[in-house]
Amino acid sequence: LNSQIFLQDANEIRQKINRYLMDLVPCEPESLYIPVRKILGAGGKRVRPILSAFAAGINSTDDSWLPAAAAVELLHTFTLVHDDIMDNAATRRGLPAVHVQFGTNAAILSGDVLIALAQESLSKMDSLFAARMIAEFAIGFRMVCEGQALDKEYETRENISIAEYLAMIDLKTAKVLELAAVLGALAGSEVYLEEIRSFAHHLGLAFQIGDDLLDLTATHAELGKTIGGDILEGKRTFLFVTAMEIYDQLAETDQALLDRIRNRAAKPDDVETARQLFDRIGVLSSAKRAKKDQTVQAKNALGAIPGGVARDRLDAFSDFLLERAG
Ligand code: IPE
Ligand code: IPE
Ligand code: MG
Ligand code: MG
Ligand code: MG
């Protein structure tokens, strides 16, 4: 698929979803909805709704996927608002995080109401599979909570293996992309559901490994989040977990830096040093390889789907995600 056409399709979906979300969210009370409208309007990439629309595999005049796609974007936005409280993150989408601008109580409640709005949106699906969609949504919601619990639990755990890391990001990140894809597929042709789910699963893993990389390699302007936040919070990211595997072979100063990250004692000055360390010991290239490898597995999952525009779109989507800079 021509990348120009892909970008046009993606933009059209973004516009539709943005309009739909702004119509769905009430205006009053303002103390509740101003923060919600602000985070929704702050310009997320909308990769999940784009995935839903492409998984629906239907022509651009049919918008039957929209309420389900919006439900997933609202669920995702809920995770961001609460995640920033949990991660002590000051910036989101280039703006102050909701809890920073409006206070923690407003951020908790914004997240809560985003879930209510997601369910309301999902209930607008006019589909034979409505009950199935509601079940998929509830399970996706539960799993992202489970993943966030593990993410926090691991911050204070001594040793995390790559397998544990992958299971954690599967829950906290990949399941929401899977949900986007599955709801899209159910809204559309309802065929090749498991292939599409597996595609989204691998893309989700690639996406979070990429997010871990961007925490150190992107610029603030591209990312709209604080660079090095994972280092300061002692997150068990792909980079950290991979570096810890060769801890014994490292020089003392490098070990001391990893110890500071592990003990959640790293300071802003450590961020650039950590990036250099991860570069020097090959951790950044390992992460790039792992991300690429998951993307290849995602593409392989598409192999069982007959060729055509729908498959080409999903394939182009995986290239787009692999190359994302922000
Ligand atoms: C950020 O998601 C959280 C992760 C799962 C990595 P996105 O990178 O999709 O955030 P927005 O929606 O574009 O802001
Ligand atoms: C992503 O976790 C998963 C969720 C937000 C549920 P991160 O904590 O890495 O996300 P960012 O980097 O803050 O966007
Ligand atoms: Mg987090
Ligand atoms: Mg975070
Ligand atoms: Mg992150």
PDB file of C-alpha atoms in Angstrom, residues 43-308:
ATOM      1  CA  GLY A  43      -3.413  15.220  20.299  1.00  0.00           C
ATOM      2  CA  GLY A  44      -2.723  11.541  20.913  1.00  0.00           C
ATOM      3  CA  LYS A  45      -1.613   9.576  17.877  1.00  0.00           C
ATOM      4  CA  ARG A  46      -4.909   7.614  17.850  1.00  0.00           C
ATOM      5  CA  VAL A  47      -3.120   4.421  16.852  1.00  0.00           C
ATOM      6  CA  ARG A  48      -5.757   2.226  18.505  1.00  0.00           C
ATOM      7  CA  PRO A  49      -8.764   3.670  16.619  1.00  0.00           C
ATOM      8  CA  ILE A  50      -6.743   3.507  13.393  1.00  0.00           C
ATOM      9  CA  LEU A  51      -6.095  -0.166  14.112  1.00  0.00           C
ATOM     10  CA  SER A  52      -9.812  -0.741  14.816  1.00  0.00           C
ATOM     11  CA  ALA A  53     -10.822   0.881  11.553  1.00  0.00           C
ATOM     12  CA  PHE A  54      -8.255  -1.062   9.537  1.00  0.00           C
ATOM     13  CA  ALA A  55      -9.192  -4.331  11.283  1.00  0.00           C
ATOM     14  CA  ALA A  56     -12.827  -3.664  10.378  1.00  0.00           C
ATOM     15  CA  GLY A  57     -11.560  -3.760   6.822  1.00  0.00           C
ATOM     16  CA  ILE A  58     -14.477  -1.832   5.456  1.00  0.00           C
ATOM     17  CA  ASN A  59     -14.693   1.088   3.126  1.00  0.00           C
ATOM     18  CA  SER A  60     -14.312   4.580   4.465  1.00  0.00           C
ATOM     19  CA  THR A  61     -17.977   5.506   4.109  1.00  0.00           C
ATOM     20  CA  ASP A  62     -19.014   2.838   6.629  1.00  0.00           C
ATOM     21  CA  ASP A  63     -18.405   4.104  10.173  1.00  0.00           C
ATOM     22  CA  SER A  64     -19.920   1.204  12.090  1.00  0.00           C
ATOM     23  CA  TRP A  65     -16.552   0.658  13.837  1.00  0.00           C
ATOM     24  CA  LEU A  66     -16.510   4.174  15.330  1.00  0.00           C
ATOM     25  CA  PRO A  67     -18.266   3.659  18.719  1.00  0.00           C
ATOM     26  CA  ALA A  68     -16.090   0.627  19.478  1.00  0.00           C
ATOM     27  CA  ALA A  69     -12.911   2.398  18.350  1.00  0.00           C
ATOM     28  CA  ALA A  70     -13.826   5.365  20.529  1.00  0.00           C
ATOM     29  CA  ALA A  71     -14.434   3.041  23.481  1.00  0.00           C
ATOM     30  CA  VAL A  72     -10.880   1.716  23.157  1.00  0.00           C
ATOM     31  CA  GLU A  73      -9.392   5.205  22.830  1.00  0.00           C
ATOM     32  CA  LEU A  74     -11.294   6.255  25.964  1.00  0.00           C
ATOM     33  CA  LEU A  75     -10.036   3.193  27.840  1.00  0.00           C
ATOM     34  CA  HIS A  76      -6.507   4.019  26.670  1.00  0.00           C
ATOM     35  CA  THR A  77      -6.886   7.640  27.808  1.00  0.00           C
ATOM     36  CA  PHE A  78      -8.054   6.449  31.234  1.00  0.00           C
ATOM     37  CA  THR A  79      -4.860   4.367  31.510  1.00  0.00           C
ATOM     38  CA  LEU A  80      -2.724   7.411  30.639  1.00  0.00           C
ATOM     39  CA  VAL A  81      -4.346   9.691  33.223  1.00  0.00           C
ATOM     40  CA  HIS A  82      -3.994   7.162  36.033  1.00  0.00           C
ATOM     41  CA  ASP A  83      -0.573   5.982  34.778  1.00  0.00           C
ATOM     42  CA  ASP A  84       0.824   9.498  35.144  1.00  0.00           C
ATOM     43  CA  ILE A  85      -0.273   9.605  38.787  1.00  0.00           C
ATOM     44  CA  MET A  86       1.283   6.177  39.367  1.00  0.00           C
ATOM     45  CA  ASP A  87       4.516   7.048  37.488  1.00  0.00           C
ATOM     46  CA  ASN A  88       4.919  10.574  38.939  1.00  0.00           C
ATOM     47  CA  ALA A  89       4.938  11.865  35.370  1.00  0.00           C
ATOM     48  CA  ALA A  90       4.629  15.624  34.952  1.00  0.00           C
ATOM     49  CA  THR A  91       3.966  15.849  31.217  1.00  0.00           C
ATOM     50  CA  ARG A  92       1.612  14.083  28.832  1.00  0.00           C
ATOM     51  CA  ARG A  93       0.984  14.831  25.173  1.00  0.00           C
ATOM     52  CA  GLY A  94       3.133  17.926  25.517  1.00  0.00           C
ATOM     53  CA  LEU A  95       0.971  19.393  28.288  1.00  0.00           C
ATOM     54  CA  PRO A  96       1.043  19.181  32.074  1.00  0.00           C
ATOM     55  CA  ALA A  97      -0.354  15.786  33.158  1.00  0.00           C
ATOM     56  CA  VAL A  98      -3.967  15.939  34.358  1.00  0.00           C
ATOM     57  CA  HIS A  99      -3.026  15.435  38.014  1.00  0.00           C
ATOM     58  CA  VAL A 100      -0.409  18.196  37.755  1.00  0.00           C
ATOM     59  CA  GLN A 101      -2.749  20.734  36.210  1.00  0.00           C
ATOM     60  CA  PHE A 102      -5.995  19.832  37.981  1.00  0.00           C
ATOM     61  CA  GLY A 103      -4.928  17.879  41.072  1.00  0.00           C
ATOM     62  CA  THR A 104      -4.973  14.183  41.923  1.00  0.00           C
ATOM     63  CA  ASN A 105      -8.667  14.033  42.822  1.00  0.00           C
ATOM     64  CA  ALA A 106      -9.659  15.460  39.450  1.00  0.00           C
ATOM     65  CA  ALA A 107      -7.299  13.028  37.694  1.00  0.00           C
ATOM     66  CA  ILE A 108      -8.733  10.002  39.521  1.00  0.00           C
ATOM     67  CA  LEU A 109     -12.257  11.051  38.666  1.00  0.00           C
ATOM     68  CA  SER A 110     -11.361  11.924  35.056  1.00  0.00           C
ATOM     69  CA  GLY A 111     -10.069   8.397  34.641  1.00  0.00           C
ATOM     70  CA  ASP A 112     -13.219   6.946  36.178  1.00  0.00           C
ATOM     71  CA  VAL A 113     -15.546   8.900  33.940  1.00  0.00           C
ATOM     72  CA  LEU A 114     -13.472   8.037  30.861  1.00  0.00           C
ATOM     73  CA  ILE A 115     -14.329   4.385  31.561  1.00  0.00           C
ATOM     74  CA  ALA A 116     -18.013   5.226  31.938  1.00  0.00           C
ATOM     75  CA  LEU A 117     -17.905   7.091  28.613  1.00  0.00           C
ATOM     76  CA  ALA A 118     -16.147   4.153  26.995  1.00  0.00           C
ATOM     77  CA  GLN A 119     -18.919   1.805  28.097  1.00  0.00           C
ATOM     78  CA  GLU A 120     -21.550   4.261  26.929  1.00  0.00           C
ATOM     79  CA  SER A 121     -19.880   4.478  23.538  1.00  0.00           C
ATOM     80  CA  LEU A 122     -19.582   0.702  23.240  1.00  0.00           C
ATOM     81  CA  SER A 123     -23.297   0.353  24.016  1.00  0.00           C
ATOM     82  CA  LYS A 124     -24.005   2.314  20.825  1.00  0.00           C
ATOM     83  CA  MET A 125     -22.639  -0.526  18.693  1.00  0.00           C
ATOM     84  CA  ASP A 126     -25.364  -1.799  16.472  1.00  0.00           C
ATOM     85  CA  SER A 127     -23.965  -5.282  16.030  1.00  0.00           C
ATOM     86  CA  LEU A 128     -24.898  -8.918  16.346  1.00  0.00           C
ATOM     87  CA  PHE A 129     -21.718  -9.246  18.366  1.00  0.00           C
ATOM     88  CA  ALA A 130     -22.514  -6.562  20.946  1.00  0.00           C
ATOM     89  CA  ALA A 131     -22.431  -8.973  23.908  1.00  0.00           C
ATOM     90  CA  ARG A 132     -19.124 -10.406  22.702  1.00  0.00           C
ATOM     91  CA  MET A 133     -17.690  -6.896  22.373  1.00  0.00           C
ATOM     92  CA  ILE A 134     -18.744  -5.983  25.899  1.00  0.00           C
ATOM     93  CA  ALA A 135     -17.038  -9.119  27.210  1.00  0.00           C
ATOM     94  CA  GLU A 136     -13.846  -8.400  25.226  1.00  0.00           C
ATOM     95  CA  PHE A 137     -13.850  -4.846  26.551  1.00  0.00           C
ATOM     96  CA  ALA A 138     -14.253  -5.922  30.182  1.00  0.00           C
ATOM     97  CA  ILE A 139     -11.448  -8.468  29.873  1.00  0.00           C
ATOM     98  CA  GLY A 140      -9.150  -5.933  28.176  1.00  0.00           C
ATOM     99  CA  PHE A 141      -9.882  -3.427  30.940  1.00  0.00           C
ATOM    100  CA  ARG A 142      -9.141  -6.014  33.625  1.00  0.00           C
ATOM    101  CA  MET A 143      -5.899  -7.055  31.955  1.00  0.00           C
ATOM    102  CA  VAL A 144      -4.533  -3.541  31.626  1.00  0.00           C
ATOM    103  CA  CYS A 145      -5.120  -3.155  35.375  1.00  0.00           C
ATOM    104  CA  GLU A 146      -3.281  -6.433  35.987  1.00  0.00           C
ATOM    105  CA  GLY A 147      -0.384  -5.210  33.838  1.00  0.00           C
ATOM    106  CA  GLN A 148      -0.200  -1.898  35.661  1.00  0.00           C
ATOM    107  CA  ALA A 149      -0.161  -3.772  38.982  1.00  0.00           C
ATOM    108  CA  LEU A 150       2.805  -5.871  37.805  1.00  0.00           C
ATOM    109  CA  ASP A 151       4.580  -2.783  36.425  1.00  0.00           C
ATOM    110  CA  LYS A 152       4.428  -1.177  39.886  1.00  0.00           C
ATOM    111  CA  GLU A 153       5.220  -4.414  41.722  1.00  0.00           C
ATOM    112  CA  TYR A 154       8.345  -4.973  39.594  1.00  0.00           C
ATOM    113  CA  GLU A 155       9.775  -1.549  40.519  1.00  0.00           C
ATOM    114  CA  THR A 156      10.726  -2.988  43.893  1.00  0.00           C
ATOM    115  CA  ARG A 157      11.525  -6.550  42.826  1.00  0.00           C
ATOM    116  CA  GLU A 158      15.159  -7.587  42.739  1.00  0.00           C
ATOM    117  CA  ASN A 159      15.327  -9.581  39.502  1.00  0.00           C
ATOM    118  CA  ILE A 160      12.939  -9.494  36.596  1.00  0.00           C
ATOM    119  CA  SER A 161      13.481 -11.832  33.652  1.00  0.00           C
ATOM    120  CA  ILE A 162      12.779 -10.907  30.045  1.00  0.00           C
ATOM    121  CA  ALA A 163       9.929 -13.457  30.115  1.00  0.00           C
ATOM    122  CA  GLU A 164       8.353 -11.687  33.111  1.00  0.00           C
ATOM    123  CA  TYR A 165       8.865  -8.341  31.413  1.00  0.00           C
ATOM    124  CA  LEU A 166       7.142  -9.587  28.238  1.00  0.00           C
ATOM    125  CA  ALA A 167       4.208 -10.993  30.217  1.00  0.00           C
ATOM    126  CA  MET A 168       3.854  -7.633  31.983  1.00  0.00           C
ATOM    127  CA  ILE A 169       3.870  -5.531  28.797  1.00  0.00           C
ATOM    128  CA  ASP A 170       1.512  -7.995  27.158  1.00  0.00           C
ATOM    129  CA  LEU A 171      -0.997  -7.113  29.876  1.00  0.00           C
ATOM    130  CA  LYS A 172      -0.365  -3.391  30.257  1.00  0.00           C
ATOM    131  CA  THR A 173       0.012  -2.506  26.567  1.00  0.00           C
ATOM    132  CA  ALA A 174      -0.573  -5.282  24.032  1.00  0.00           C
ATOM    133  CA  LYS A 175      -4.018  -6.259  25.358  1.00  0.00           C
ATOM    134  CA  VAL A 176      -5.403  -2.798  24.576  1.00  0.00           C
ATOM    135  CA  LEU A 177      -4.104  -2.977  21.000  1.00  0.00           C
ATOM    136  CA  GLU A 178      -5.602  -6.477  20.737  1.00  0.00           C
ATOM    137  CA  LEU A 179      -8.891  -5.127  21.987  1.00  0.00           C
ATOM    138  CA  ALA A 180      -8.800  -2.362  19.364  1.00  0.00           C
ATOM    139  CA  ALA A 181      -8.167  -4.896  16.626  1.00  0.00           C
ATOM    140  CA  VAL A 182     -10.716  -7.466  17.800  1.00  0.00           C
ATOM    141  CA  LEU A 183     -13.514  -4.936  18.280  1.00  0.00           C
ATOM    142  CA  GLY A 184     -12.728  -3.531  14.839  1.00  0.00           C
ATOM    143  CA  ALA A 185     -12.831  -6.993  13.299  1.00  0.00           C
ATOM    144  CA  LEU A 186     -16.125  -7.783  15.069  1.00  0.00           C
ATOM    145  CA  ALA A 187     -17.574  -4.503  13.822  1.00  0.00           C
ATOM    146  CA  GLY A 188     -16.491  -5.318  10.300  1.00  0.00           C
ATOM    147  CA  SER A 189     -16.303  -8.589   8.488  1.00  0.00           C
ATOM    148  CA  GLU A 190     -15.812 -10.732  11.621  1.00  0.00           C
ATOM    149  CA  VAL A 191     -13.385 -12.990   9.792  1.00  0.00           C
ATOM    150  CA  TYR A 192      -9.799 -13.945  10.604  1.00  0.00           C
ATOM    151  CA  LEU A 193     -10.388 -12.762  14.146  1.00  0.00           C
ATOM    152  CA  GLU A 194      -7.606 -14.829  15.711  1.00  0.00           C
ATOM    153  CA  GLU A 195      -5.076 -13.854  13.043  1.00  0.00           C
ATOM    154  CA  ILE A 196      -5.909 -10.208  13.614  1.00  0.00           C
ATOM    155  CA  ARG A 197      -5.661 -10.685  17.379  1.00  0.00           C
ATOM    156  CA  SER A 198      -2.241 -12.296  17.052  1.00  0.00           C
ATOM    157  CA  PHE A 199      -1.128  -9.488  14.709  1.00  0.00           C
ATOM    158  CA  ALA A 200      -2.133  -6.877  17.303  1.00  0.00           C
ATOM    159  CA  HIS A 201      -0.552  -8.857  20.142  1.00  0.00           C
ATOM    160  CA  HIS A 202       2.885  -8.796  18.504  1.00  0.00           C
ATOM    161  CA  LEU A 203       2.475  -5.181  17.456  1.00  0.00           C
ATOM    162  CA  GLY A 204       1.589  -4.304  21.037  1.00  0.00           C
ATOM    163  CA  LEU A 205       4.778  -5.904  22.331  1.00  0.00           C
ATOM    164  CA  ALA A 206       6.770  -4.076  19.650  1.00  0.00           C
ATOM    165  CA  PHE A 207       5.008  -0.848  20.583  1.00  0.00           C
ATOM    166  CA  GLN A 208       5.921  -1.043  24.278  1.00  0.00           C
ATOM    167  CA  ILE A 209       9.536  -2.040  23.569  1.00  0.00           C
ATOM    168  CA  GLY A 210       9.596   0.998  21.277  1.00  0.00           C
ATOM    169  CA  ASP A 211       8.079   3.151  24.022  1.00  0.00           C
ATOM    170  CA  ASP A 212      10.802   1.994  26.420  1.00  0.00           C
ATOM    171  CA  LEU A 213      13.427   2.958  23.813  1.00  0.00           C
ATOM    172  CA  LEU A 214      11.854   6.342  23.147  1.00  0.00           C
ATOM    173  CA  ASP A 215      11.996   7.163  26.856  1.00  0.00           C
ATOM    174  CA  LEU A 216      15.755   7.564  26.326  1.00  0.00           C
ATOM    175  CA  THR A 217      16.212   8.190  22.618  1.00  0.00           C
ATOM    176  CA  ALA A 218      13.439  10.625  21.670  1.00  0.00           C
ATOM    177  CA  THR A 219      13.360  14.350  22.298  1.00  0.00           C
ATOM    178  CA  HIS A 220      10.825  15.883  24.626  1.00  0.00           C
ATOM    179  CA  ALA A 221       9.238  17.704  21.685  1.00  0.00           C
ATOM    180  CA  GLU A 222       8.664  14.461  19.761  1.00  0.00           C
ATOM    181  CA  LEU A 223       7.489  12.447  22.719  1.00  0.00           C
ATOM    182  CA  GLY A 224       5.465  15.004  24.703  1.00  0.00           C
ATOM    183  CA  LYS A 225       6.591  13.189  27.874  1.00  0.00           C
ATOM    184  CA  THR A 226       9.551  13.688  30.204  1.00  0.00           C
ATOM    185  CA  ILE A 227      12.637  11.988  28.794  1.00  0.00           C
ATOM    186  CA  GLY A 228      14.198   9.457  31.153  1.00  0.00           C
ATOM    187  CA  GLY A 229      11.104   9.098  33.311  1.00  0.00           C
ATOM    188  CA  ASP A 230      11.612   5.321  33.377  1.00  0.00           C
ATOM    189  CA  ILE A 231      15.166   5.746  34.731  1.00  0.00           C
ATOM    190  CA  LEU A 232      14.009   8.110  37.483  1.00  0.00           C
ATOM    191  CA  GLU A 233      11.171   5.785  38.494  1.00  0.00           C
ATOM    192  CA  GLY A 234      13.264   2.598  38.446  1.00  0.00           C
ATOM    193  CA  LYS A 235      11.066   1.005  35.796  1.00  0.00           C
ATOM    194  CA  ARG A 236      11.868  -2.535  34.736  1.00  0.00           C
ATOM    195  CA  THR A 237      11.960  -1.648  31.042  1.00  0.00           C
ATOM    196  CA  PHE A 238      13.298  -3.782  28.210  1.00  0.00           C
ATOM    197  CA  LEU A 239      16.508  -1.732  28.395  1.00  0.00           C
ATOM    198  CA  PHE A 240      17.020  -2.114  32.135  1.00  0.00           C
ATOM    199  CA  VAL A 241      16.143  -5.817  32.243  1.00  0.00           C
ATOM    200  CA  THR A 242      18.485  -6.554  29.322  1.00  0.00           C
ATOM    201  CA  ALA A 243      21.312  -4.572  30.926  1.00  0.00           C
ATOM    202  CA  MET A 244      20.870  -6.453  34.210  1.00  0.00           C
ATOM    203  CA  GLU A 245      21.427  -9.745  32.386  1.00  0.00           C
ATOM    204  CA  ILE A 246      25.099  -8.787  31.892  1.00  0.00           C
ATOM    205  CA  TYR A 247      25.500  -6.916  35.183  1.00  0.00           C
ATOM    206  CA  ASP A 248      28.356  -9.185  36.358  1.00  0.00           C
ATOM    207  CA  GLN A 249      30.448  -8.348  33.287  1.00  0.00           C
ATOM    208  CA  LEU A 250      30.190  -4.592  33.724  1.00  0.00           C
ATOM    209  CA  ALA A 251      32.621  -2.107  35.240  1.00  0.00           C
ATOM    210  CA  GLU A 252      31.964  -0.892  38.781  1.00  0.00           C
ATOM    211  CA  THR A 253      30.754   2.558  37.762  1.00  0.00           C
ATOM    212  CA  ASP A 254      28.274   0.995  35.331  1.00  0.00           C
ATOM    213  CA  GLN A 255      27.072  -1.394  38.032  1.00  0.00           C
ATOM    214  CA  ALA A 256      26.666   1.530  40.423  1.00  0.00           C
ATOM    215  CA  LEU A 257      24.441   3.330  37.904  1.00  0.00           C
ATOM    216  CA  LEU A 258      22.296   0.204  37.422  1.00  0.00           C
ATOM    217  CA  ASP A 259      22.084  -0.123  41.215  1.00  0.00           C
ATOM    218  CA  ARG A 260      20.814   3.452  41.485  1.00  0.00           C
ATOM    219  CA  ILE A 261      18.127   2.741  38.872  1.00  0.00           C
ATOM    220  CA  ARG A 262      17.199  -0.530  40.566  1.00  0.00           C
ATOM    221  CA  ASN A 263      16.924   1.195  43.953  1.00  0.00           C
ATOM    222  CA  ARG A 264      14.901   4.025  42.451  1.00  0.00           C
ATOM    223  CA  ALA A 265      17.659   6.449  43.442  1.00  0.00           C
ATOM    224  CA  ALA A 266      18.670   7.679  39.965  1.00  0.00           C
ATOM    225  CA  LYS A 267      18.836  11.452  39.501  1.00  0.00           C
ATOM    226  CA  PRO A 268      18.196  13.548  36.367  1.00  0.00           C
ATOM    227  CA  ASP A 269      21.971  13.648  35.738  1.00  0.00           C
ATOM    228  CA  ASP A 270      21.948   9.850  35.427  1.00  0.00           C
ATOM    229  CA  VAL A 271      19.587   9.838  32.462  1.00  0.00           C
ATOM    230  CA  GLU A 272      22.124  10.752  29.778  1.00  0.00           C
ATOM    231  CA  THR A 273      24.734   8.470  31.370  1.00  0.00           C
ATOM    232  CA  ALA A 274      22.229   5.602  31.306  1.00  0.00           C
ATOM    233  CA  ARG A 275      21.509   6.247  27.620  1.00  0.00           C
ATOM    234  CA  GLN A 276      25.257   6.135  26.879  1.00  0.00           C
ATOM    235  CA  LEU A 277      25.665   2.950  28.915  1.00  0.00           C
ATOM    236  CA  PHE A 278      22.753   1.222  27.180  1.00  0.00           C
ATOM    237  CA  ASP A 279      24.190   2.299  23.836  1.00  0.00           C
ATOM    238  CA  ARG A 280      27.730   1.142  24.655  1.00  0.00           C
ATOM    239  CA  ILE A 281      26.738  -2.307  25.946  1.00  0.00           C
ATOM    240  CA  GLY A 282      24.400  -3.002  23.022  1.00  0.00           C
ATOM    241  CA  VAL A 283      21.128  -2.744  24.921  1.00  0.00           C
ATOM    242  CA  LEU A 284      19.673  -0.141  22.565  1.00  0.00           C
ATOM    243  CA  SER A 285      20.405  -2.350  19.569  1.00  0.00           C
ATOM    244  CA  SER A 286      18.915  -5.383  21.366  1.00  0.00           C
ATOM    245  CA  ALA A 287      15.736  -3.402  21.952  1.00  0.00           C
ATOM    246  CA  LYS A 288      15.595  -2.317  18.306  1.00  0.00           C
ATOM    247  CA  ARG A 289      16.087  -5.931  17.262  1.00  0.00           C
ATOM    248  CA  ALA A 290      13.378  -7.197  19.645  1.00  0.00           C
ATOM    249  CA  LYS A 291      10.993  -4.552  18.356  1.00  0.00           C
ATOM    250  CA  LYS A 292      11.720  -5.461  14.759  1.00  0.00           C
ATOM    251  CA  ASP A 293      11.361  -9.161  15.553  1.00  0.00           C
ATOM    252  CA  GLN A 294       7.905  -8.655  17.099  1.00  0.00           C
ATOM    253  CA  THR A 295       6.885  -6.609  14.054  1.00  0.00           C
ATOM    254  CA  VAL A 296       7.981  -9.446  11.763  1.00  0.00           C
ATOM    255  CA  GLN A 297       5.920 -11.889  13.859  1.00  0.00           C
ATOM    256  CA  ALA A 298       2.959  -9.536  13.565  1.00  0.00           C
ATOM    257  CA  LYS A 299       3.344  -9.462   9.791  1.00  0.00           C
ATOM    258  CA  ASN A 300       3.593 -13.257   9.735  1.00  0.00           C
ATOM    259  CA  ALA A 301       0.256 -13.489  11.531  1.00  0.00           C
ATOM    260  CA  LEU A 302      -1.243 -11.602   8.586  1.00  0.00           C
ATOM    261  CA  GLY A 303       0.017 -14.316   6.255  1.00  0.00           C
ATOM    262  CA  ALA A 304      -3.107 -16.431   6.809  1.00  0.00           C
ATOM    263  CA  ILE A 305      -5.372 -13.610   5.628  1.00  0.00           C
ATOM    264  CA  PRO A 306      -6.029 -13.494   1.884  1.00  0.00           C
ATOM    265  CA  GLY A 307      -4.269 -10.657   0.082  1.00  0.00           C
ATOM    266  CA  GLY A 308      -6.160  -7.484  -0.655  1.00  0.00           C
TER     267      GLY A 308
END
